[in-house]
GROMACS .gro file of C-alpha atoms in nm:
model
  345
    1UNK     CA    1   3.310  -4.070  -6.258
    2UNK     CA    2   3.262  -4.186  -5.897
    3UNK     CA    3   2.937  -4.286  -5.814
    4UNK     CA    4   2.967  -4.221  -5.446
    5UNK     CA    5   3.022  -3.811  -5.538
    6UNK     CA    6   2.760  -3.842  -5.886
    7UNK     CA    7   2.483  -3.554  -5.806
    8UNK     CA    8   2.157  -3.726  -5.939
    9UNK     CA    9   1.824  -3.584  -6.065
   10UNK     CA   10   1.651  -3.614  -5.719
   11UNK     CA   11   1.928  -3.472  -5.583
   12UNK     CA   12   1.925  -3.169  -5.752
   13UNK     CA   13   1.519  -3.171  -5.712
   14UNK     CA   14   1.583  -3.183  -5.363
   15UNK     CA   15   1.771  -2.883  -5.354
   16UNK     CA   16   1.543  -2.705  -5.562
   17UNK     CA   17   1.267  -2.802  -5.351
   18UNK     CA   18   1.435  -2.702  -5.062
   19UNK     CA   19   1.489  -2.327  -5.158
   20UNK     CA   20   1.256  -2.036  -5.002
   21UNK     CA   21   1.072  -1.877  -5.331
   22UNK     CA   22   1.284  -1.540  -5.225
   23UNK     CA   23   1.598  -1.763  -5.325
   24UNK     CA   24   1.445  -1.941  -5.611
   25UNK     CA   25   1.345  -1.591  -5.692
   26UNK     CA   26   1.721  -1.416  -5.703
   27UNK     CA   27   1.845  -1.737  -5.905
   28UNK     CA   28   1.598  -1.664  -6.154
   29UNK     CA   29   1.708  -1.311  -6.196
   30UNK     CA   30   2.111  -1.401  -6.196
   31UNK     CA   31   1.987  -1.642  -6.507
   32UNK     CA   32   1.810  -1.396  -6.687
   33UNK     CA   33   2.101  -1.130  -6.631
   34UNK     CA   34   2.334  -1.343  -6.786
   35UNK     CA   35   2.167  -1.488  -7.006
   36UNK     CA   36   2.082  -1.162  -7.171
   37UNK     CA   37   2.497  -1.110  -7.188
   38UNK     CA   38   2.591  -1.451  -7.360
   39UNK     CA   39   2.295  -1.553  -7.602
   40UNK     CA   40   2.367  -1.225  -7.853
   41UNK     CA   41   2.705  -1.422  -7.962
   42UNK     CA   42   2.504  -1.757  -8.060
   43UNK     CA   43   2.471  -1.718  -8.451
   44UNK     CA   44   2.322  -2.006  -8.677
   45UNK     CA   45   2.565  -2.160  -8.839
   46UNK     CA   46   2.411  -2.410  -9.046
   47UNK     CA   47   2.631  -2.552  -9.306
   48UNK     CA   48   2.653  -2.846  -9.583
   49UNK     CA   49   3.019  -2.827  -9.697
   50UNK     CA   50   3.103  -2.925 -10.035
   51UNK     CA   51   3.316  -3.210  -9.940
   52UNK     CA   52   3.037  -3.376  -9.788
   53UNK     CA   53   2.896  -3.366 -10.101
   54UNK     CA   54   2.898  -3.762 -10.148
   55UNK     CA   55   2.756  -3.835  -9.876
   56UNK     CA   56   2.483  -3.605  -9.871
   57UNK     CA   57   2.405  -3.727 -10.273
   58UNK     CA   58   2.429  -4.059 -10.130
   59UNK     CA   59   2.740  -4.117 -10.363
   60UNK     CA   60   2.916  -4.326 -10.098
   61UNK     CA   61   2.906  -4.703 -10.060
   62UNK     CA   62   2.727  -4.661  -9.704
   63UNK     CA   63   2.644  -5.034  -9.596
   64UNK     CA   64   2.582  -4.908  -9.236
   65UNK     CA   65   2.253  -4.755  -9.122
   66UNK     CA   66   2.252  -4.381  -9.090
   67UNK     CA   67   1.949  -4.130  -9.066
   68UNK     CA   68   1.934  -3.833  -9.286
   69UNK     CA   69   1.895  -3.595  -8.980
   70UNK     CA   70   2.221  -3.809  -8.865
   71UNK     CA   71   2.399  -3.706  -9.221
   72UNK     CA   72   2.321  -3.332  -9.182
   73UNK     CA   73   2.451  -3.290  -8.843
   74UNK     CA   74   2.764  -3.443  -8.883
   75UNK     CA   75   2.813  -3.266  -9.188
   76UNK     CA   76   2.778  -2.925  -9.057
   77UNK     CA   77   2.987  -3.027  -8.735
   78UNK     CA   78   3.287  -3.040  -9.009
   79UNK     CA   79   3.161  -2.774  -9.210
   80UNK     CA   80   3.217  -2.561  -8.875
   81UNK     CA   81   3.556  -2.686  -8.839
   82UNK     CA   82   3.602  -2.638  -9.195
   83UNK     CA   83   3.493  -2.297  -9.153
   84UNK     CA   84   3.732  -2.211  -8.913
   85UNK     CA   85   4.049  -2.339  -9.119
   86UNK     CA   86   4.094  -2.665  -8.892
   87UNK     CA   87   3.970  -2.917  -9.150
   88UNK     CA   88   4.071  -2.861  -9.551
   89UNK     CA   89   3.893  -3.051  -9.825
   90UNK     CA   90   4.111  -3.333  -9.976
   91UNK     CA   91   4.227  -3.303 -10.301
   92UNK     CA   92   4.280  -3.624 -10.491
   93UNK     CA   93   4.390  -3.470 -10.756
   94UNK     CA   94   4.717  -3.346 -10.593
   95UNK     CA   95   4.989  -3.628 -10.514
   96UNK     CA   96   5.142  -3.449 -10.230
   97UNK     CA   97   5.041  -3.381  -9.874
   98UNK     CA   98   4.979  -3.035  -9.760
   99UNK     CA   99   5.178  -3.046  -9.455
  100UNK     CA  100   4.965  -2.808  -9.281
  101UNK     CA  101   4.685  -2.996  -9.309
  102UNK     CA  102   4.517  -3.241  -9.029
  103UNK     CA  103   4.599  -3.593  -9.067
  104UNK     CA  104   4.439  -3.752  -8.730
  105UNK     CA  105   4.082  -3.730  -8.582
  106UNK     CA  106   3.974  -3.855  -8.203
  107UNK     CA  107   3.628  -3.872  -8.178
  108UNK     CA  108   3.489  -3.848  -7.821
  109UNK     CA  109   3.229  -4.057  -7.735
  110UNK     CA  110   3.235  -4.208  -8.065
  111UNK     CA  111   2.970  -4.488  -8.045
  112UNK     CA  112   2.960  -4.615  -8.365
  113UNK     CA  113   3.206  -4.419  -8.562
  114UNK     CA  114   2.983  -4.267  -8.807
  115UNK     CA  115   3.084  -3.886  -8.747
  116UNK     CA  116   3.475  -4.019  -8.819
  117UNK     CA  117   3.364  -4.229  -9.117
  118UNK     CA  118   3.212  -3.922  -9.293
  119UNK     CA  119   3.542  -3.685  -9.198
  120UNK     CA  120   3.765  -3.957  -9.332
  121UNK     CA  121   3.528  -3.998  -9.669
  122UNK     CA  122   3.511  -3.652  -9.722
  123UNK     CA  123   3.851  -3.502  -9.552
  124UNK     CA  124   4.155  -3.760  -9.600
  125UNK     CA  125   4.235  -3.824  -9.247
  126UNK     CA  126   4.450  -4.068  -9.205
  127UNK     CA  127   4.486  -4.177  -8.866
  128UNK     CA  128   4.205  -4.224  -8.664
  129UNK     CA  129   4.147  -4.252  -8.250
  130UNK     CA  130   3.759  -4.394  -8.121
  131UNK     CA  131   3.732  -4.323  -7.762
  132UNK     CA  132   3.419  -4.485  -7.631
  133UNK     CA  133   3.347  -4.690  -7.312
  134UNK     CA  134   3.083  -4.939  -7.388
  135UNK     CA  135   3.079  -5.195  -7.721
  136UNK     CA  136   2.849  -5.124  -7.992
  137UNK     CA  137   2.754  -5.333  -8.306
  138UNK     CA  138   2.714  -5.214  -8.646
  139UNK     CA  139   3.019  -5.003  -8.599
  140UNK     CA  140   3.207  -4.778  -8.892
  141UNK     CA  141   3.527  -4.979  -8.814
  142UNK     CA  142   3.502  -5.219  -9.049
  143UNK     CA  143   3.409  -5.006  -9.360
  144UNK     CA  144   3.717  -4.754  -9.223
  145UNK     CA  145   3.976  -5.048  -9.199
  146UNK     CA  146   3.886  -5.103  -9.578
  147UNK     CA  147   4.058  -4.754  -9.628
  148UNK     CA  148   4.416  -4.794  -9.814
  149UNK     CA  149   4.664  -4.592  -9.528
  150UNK     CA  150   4.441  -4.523  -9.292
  151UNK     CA  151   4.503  -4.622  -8.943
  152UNK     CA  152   4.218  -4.663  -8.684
  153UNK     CA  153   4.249  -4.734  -8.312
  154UNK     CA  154   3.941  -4.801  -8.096
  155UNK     CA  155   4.000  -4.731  -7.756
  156UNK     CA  156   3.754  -4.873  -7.520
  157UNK     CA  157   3.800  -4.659  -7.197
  158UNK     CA  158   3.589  -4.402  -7.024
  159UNK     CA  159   3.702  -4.059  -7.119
  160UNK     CA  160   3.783  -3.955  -6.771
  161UNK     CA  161   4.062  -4.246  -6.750
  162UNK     CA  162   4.197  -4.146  -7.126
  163UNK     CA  163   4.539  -3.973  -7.149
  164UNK     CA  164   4.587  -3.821  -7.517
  165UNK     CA  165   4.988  -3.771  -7.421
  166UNK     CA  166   4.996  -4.215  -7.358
  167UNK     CA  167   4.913  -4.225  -7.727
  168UNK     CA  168   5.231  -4.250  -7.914
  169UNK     CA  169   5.144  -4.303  -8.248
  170UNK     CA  170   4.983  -3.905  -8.202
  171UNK     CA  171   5.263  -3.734  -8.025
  172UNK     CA  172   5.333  -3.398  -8.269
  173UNK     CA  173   4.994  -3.489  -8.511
  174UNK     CA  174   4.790  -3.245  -8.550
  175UNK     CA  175   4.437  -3.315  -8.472
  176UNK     CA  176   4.097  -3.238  -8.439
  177UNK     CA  177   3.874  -3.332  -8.195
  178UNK     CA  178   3.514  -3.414  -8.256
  179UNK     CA  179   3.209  -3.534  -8.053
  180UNK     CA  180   2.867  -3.549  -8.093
  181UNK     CA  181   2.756  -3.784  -7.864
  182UNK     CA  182   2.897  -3.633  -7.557
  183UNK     CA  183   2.609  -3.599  -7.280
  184UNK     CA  184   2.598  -3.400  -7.006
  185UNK     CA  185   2.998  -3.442  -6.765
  186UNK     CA  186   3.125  -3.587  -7.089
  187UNK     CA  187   3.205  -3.287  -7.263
  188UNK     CA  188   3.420  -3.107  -6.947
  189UNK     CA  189   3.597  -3.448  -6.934
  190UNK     CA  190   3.652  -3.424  -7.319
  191UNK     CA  191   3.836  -3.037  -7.294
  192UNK     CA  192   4.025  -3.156  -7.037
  193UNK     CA  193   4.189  -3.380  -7.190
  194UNK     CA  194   4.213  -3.216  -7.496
  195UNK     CA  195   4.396  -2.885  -7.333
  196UNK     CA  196   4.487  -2.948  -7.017
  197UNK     CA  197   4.809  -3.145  -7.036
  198UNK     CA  198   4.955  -3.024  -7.323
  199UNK     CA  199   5.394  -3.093  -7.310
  200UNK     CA  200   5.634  -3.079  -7.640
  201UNK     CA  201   5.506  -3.425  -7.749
  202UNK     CA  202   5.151  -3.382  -7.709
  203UNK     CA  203   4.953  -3.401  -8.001
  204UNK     CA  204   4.851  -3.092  -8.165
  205UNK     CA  205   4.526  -2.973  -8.110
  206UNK     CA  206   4.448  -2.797  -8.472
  207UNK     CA  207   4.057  -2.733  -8.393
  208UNK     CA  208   3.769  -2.910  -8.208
  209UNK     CA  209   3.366  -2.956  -8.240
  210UNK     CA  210   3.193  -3.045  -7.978
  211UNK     CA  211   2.806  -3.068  -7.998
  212UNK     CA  212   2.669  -2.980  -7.635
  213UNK     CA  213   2.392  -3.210  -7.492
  214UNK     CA  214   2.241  -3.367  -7.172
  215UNK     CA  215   2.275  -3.068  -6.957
  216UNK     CA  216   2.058  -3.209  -6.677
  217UNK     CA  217   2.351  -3.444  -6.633
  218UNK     CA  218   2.600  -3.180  -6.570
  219UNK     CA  219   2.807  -3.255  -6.225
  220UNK     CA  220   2.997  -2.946  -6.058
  221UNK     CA  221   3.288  -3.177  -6.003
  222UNK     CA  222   3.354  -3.213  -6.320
  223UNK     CA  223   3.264  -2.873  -6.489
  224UNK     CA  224   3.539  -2.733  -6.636
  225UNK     CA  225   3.482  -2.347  -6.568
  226UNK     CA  226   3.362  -2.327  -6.207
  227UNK     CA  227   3.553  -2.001  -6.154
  228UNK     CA  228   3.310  -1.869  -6.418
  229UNK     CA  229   3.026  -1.984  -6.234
  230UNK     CA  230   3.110  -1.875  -5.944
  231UNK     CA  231   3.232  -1.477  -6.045
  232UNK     CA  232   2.869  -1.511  -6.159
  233UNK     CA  233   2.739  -1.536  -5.837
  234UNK     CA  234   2.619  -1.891  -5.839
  235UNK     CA  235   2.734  -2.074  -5.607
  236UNK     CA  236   2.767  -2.494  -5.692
  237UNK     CA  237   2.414  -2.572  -5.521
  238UNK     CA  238   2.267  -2.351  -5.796
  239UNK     CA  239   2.511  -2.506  -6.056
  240UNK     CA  240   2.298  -2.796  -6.001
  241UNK     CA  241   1.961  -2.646  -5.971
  242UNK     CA  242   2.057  -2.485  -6.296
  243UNK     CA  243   2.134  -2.843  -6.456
  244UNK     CA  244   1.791  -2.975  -6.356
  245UNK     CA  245   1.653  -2.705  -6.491
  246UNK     CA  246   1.798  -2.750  -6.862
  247UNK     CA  247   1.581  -3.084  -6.850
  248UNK     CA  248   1.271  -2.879  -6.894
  249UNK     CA  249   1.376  -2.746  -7.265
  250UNK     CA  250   1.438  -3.079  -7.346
  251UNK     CA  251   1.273  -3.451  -7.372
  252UNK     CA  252   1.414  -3.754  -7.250
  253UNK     CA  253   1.412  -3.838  -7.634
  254UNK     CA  254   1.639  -3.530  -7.725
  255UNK     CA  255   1.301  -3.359  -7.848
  256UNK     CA  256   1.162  -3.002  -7.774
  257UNK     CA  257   0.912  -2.999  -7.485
  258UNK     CA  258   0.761  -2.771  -7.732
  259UNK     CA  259   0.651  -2.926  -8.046
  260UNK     CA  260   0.644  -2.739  -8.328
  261UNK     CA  261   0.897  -2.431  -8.191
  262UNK     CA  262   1.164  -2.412  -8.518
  263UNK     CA  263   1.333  -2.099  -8.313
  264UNK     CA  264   1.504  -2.120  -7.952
  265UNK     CA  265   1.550  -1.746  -7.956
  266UNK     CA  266   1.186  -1.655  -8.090
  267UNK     CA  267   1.075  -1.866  -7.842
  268UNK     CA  268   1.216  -1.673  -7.554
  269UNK     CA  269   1.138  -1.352  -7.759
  270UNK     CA  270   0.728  -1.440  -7.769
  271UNK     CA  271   0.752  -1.530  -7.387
  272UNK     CA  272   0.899  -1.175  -7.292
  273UNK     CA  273   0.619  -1.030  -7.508
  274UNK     CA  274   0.363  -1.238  -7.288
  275UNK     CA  275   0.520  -1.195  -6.996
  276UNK     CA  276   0.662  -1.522  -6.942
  277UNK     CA  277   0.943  -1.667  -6.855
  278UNK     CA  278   0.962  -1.422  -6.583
  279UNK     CA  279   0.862  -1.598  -6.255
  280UNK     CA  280   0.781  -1.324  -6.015
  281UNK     CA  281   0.486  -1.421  -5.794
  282UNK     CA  282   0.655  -1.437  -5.430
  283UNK     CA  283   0.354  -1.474  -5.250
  284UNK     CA  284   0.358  -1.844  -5.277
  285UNK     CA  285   0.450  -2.030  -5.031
  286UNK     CA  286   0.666  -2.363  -5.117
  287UNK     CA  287   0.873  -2.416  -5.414
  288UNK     CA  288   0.627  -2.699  -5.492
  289UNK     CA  289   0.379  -2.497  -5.561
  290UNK     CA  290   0.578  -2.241  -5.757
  291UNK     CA  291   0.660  -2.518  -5.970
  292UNK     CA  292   0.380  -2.628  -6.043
  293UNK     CA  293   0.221  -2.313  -6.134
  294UNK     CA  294   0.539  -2.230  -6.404
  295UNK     CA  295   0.391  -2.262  -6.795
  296UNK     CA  296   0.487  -2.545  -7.028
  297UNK     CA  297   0.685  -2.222  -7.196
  298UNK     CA  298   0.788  -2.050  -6.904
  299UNK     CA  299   0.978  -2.383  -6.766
  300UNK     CA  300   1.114  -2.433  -7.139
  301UNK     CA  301   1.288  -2.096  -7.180
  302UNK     CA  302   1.415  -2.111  -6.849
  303UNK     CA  303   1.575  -2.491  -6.962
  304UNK     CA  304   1.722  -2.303  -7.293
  305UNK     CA  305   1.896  -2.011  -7.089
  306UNK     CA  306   2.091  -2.291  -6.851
  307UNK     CA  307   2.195  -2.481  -7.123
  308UNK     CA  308   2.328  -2.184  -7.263
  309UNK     CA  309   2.478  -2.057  -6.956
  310UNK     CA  310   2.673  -2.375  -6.911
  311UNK     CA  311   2.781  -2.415  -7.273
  312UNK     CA  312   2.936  -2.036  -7.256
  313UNK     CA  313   3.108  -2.107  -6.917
  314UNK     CA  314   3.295  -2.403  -7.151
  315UNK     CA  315   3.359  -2.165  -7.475
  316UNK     CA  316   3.568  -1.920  -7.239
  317UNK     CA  317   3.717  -2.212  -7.054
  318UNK     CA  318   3.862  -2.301  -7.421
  319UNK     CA  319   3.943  -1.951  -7.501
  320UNK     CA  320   4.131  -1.875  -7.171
  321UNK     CA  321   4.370  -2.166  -7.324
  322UNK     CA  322   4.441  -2.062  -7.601
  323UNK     CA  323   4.157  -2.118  -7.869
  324UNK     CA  324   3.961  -1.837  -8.067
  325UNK     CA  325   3.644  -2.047  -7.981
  326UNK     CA  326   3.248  -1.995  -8.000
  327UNK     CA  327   2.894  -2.118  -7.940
  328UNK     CA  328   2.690  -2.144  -8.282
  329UNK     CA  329   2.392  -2.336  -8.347
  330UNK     CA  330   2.482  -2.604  -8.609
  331UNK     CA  331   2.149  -2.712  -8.740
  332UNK     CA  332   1.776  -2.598  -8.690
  333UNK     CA  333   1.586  -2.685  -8.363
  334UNK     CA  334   1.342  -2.856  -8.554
  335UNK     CA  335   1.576  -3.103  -8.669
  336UNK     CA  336   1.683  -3.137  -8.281
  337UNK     CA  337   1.695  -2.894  -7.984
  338UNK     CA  338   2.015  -2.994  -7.932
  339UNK     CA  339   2.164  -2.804  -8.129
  340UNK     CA  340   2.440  -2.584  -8.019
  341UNK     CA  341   2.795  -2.654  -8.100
  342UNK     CA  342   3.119  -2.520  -7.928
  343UNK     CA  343   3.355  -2.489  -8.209
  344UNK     CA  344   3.757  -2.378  -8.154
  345UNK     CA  345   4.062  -2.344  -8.328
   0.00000   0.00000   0.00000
């Protein structure tokens, strides 16, 4: 993405800053209105599929470094996907190929592989597409090249500049896409070229999991469902207000600004019963100072409701093309905040 058009973080402060509290005031009451539309259809989804068996049991000869909180998020990204009939466990025992099943993965944002290396471990896959701009050591490519018949292909390219329909060796695979890594403008970049240019050779989009995260970095240029934002009222100033805004929920570390809080949803459920998370006072003056009077929990519910505004503009952005696609939260906030996944297929 261009520099010259990026929106930063003082940016956005800037315009929050520069809204009268009556403004701020409205925008706070479009959130909360929508928010109380969208966050009913977020169910927990938490799930250790049976495939991933070995790796979770530690089974598998892992020579790269991995964190257990690492191994139980990717495996309930592709128990979702499981879930949802886009991924089927592999059968060794059977000598020929269900030919409805997925045979190539591209991993968005793929740093080191590791999300690919467990779906190809535990899933068959046998063609495999890294996209990832910047060079990392300690990848999974070596331990995946190892693999008798599977093909891997690193692509070092920025997603925005990455044309699924150029790759040749995918034209009529079906595939899933996966990406857990994808902060912030990344994931609207990711859809798009998933679903937007989609011709008789294209590859076959079979189901997709992508785990939502940096918010604060969201850009309207790039958001791939401004009509939604807009029918809601919002107009792309606010888009980016609202972005900054999803940087209170969450740490620069990926942590909860709220230690201790297992719960998003009981979270915004014990700040109704106190009365927070409703900013109503407009007899302040300066947005400064309305600010800075906003509760550690106040500002952190407010955070959670963005980021779940934004992620539902991209679910029906999905669904509108074709998709039976939803929002669920993939593992517990205690193991990370981040934790909502838009799953499709």
């Amino acid at each position: 993405m261009g520099s010259c058009s990026l929106v930063t973080s003082e940016m956005k402060r800037n315009l929050l800053y520069s809204m009268s509290v009556s403004k701020f005031l409205q925008l706070i009451k479009k959130i909360e209105d929508v928010h109380g539309g969208i966050c009913k259809d977020i169910e927990d989804s938490y799930l250790s599929p049976e495939a991933c068996n070995i790796w979770f049991n530690k089974e598998v000869d892992r020579k790269i470094p991995f964190q257990e909180k690492h191994v139980l998020q990717q495996g309930s990204i592709l128990g979702n996907l499981e879930k949802i009939g886009a991924l089927m466990k592999c059968n060794k025992n059977v000598e020929e190929k269900d030919h409805k099943n997925v045979s190539a993965v591209v991993e968005f944002g793929a740093g080191r592989g590791y999300l690919t290396q467990m779906l190809a471990d535990c899933y068959g896959i046998e063609k495999v597409y890294l996209v990832e701009r910047k060079s990392y050591k300690l990848k999974a490519d070596r331990s995946l090249r190892q693999k008798e018949n599977l093909v891997l292909e690193r692509m070092r390219i920025d997603i925005e500049d990455f044309n699924l329909n150029a790759v040749e060796s995918l034209h009529g695979v079906p595939y899933v896409a996966v990406g857990k890594h994808l902060c912030g403008p990344a994931t609207d970049l990711s859809l798009r070229c998933c679903l937007s240019r989609q011709d008789g050779e294209s590859p076959v989009l079979k189901g997709l999991a992508i785990a939502t995260c940096c918010h604060h970095l969201c850009q309207w240029k790039s958001y791939i469902n401004k009509e939604y934002i807009l029918s809601l009222g919002i107009s792309k100033d606010e888009f980016h207000i609202i972005s900054s805004f999803t940087s209170w929920a969450v740490d620069d570390d990926h942590g909860s600004n709220l230690p201790g809080v297992d719960d998003i949803d009981l979270l915004v459920s014990n700040a109704k019963e106190e009365g927070e998370g409703e900013v109503r006072d407009d007899s302040l003056s300066s947005m400064e100072e309305v600010v800075k009077k906003m509760k550690p929990m106040e500002r952190a519910v407010l955070g959670f409701k963005c980021k779940q505004i934004i992620d539902a503009g991209r679910m029906k952005w999905v669904k509108k093309h074709g998709l039976d696609s939803k929002l669920v939260k993939y593992i517990p906030a205690s193991i990370s905040p981040e934790n909502t996944l838009l799953v499709a297929g």
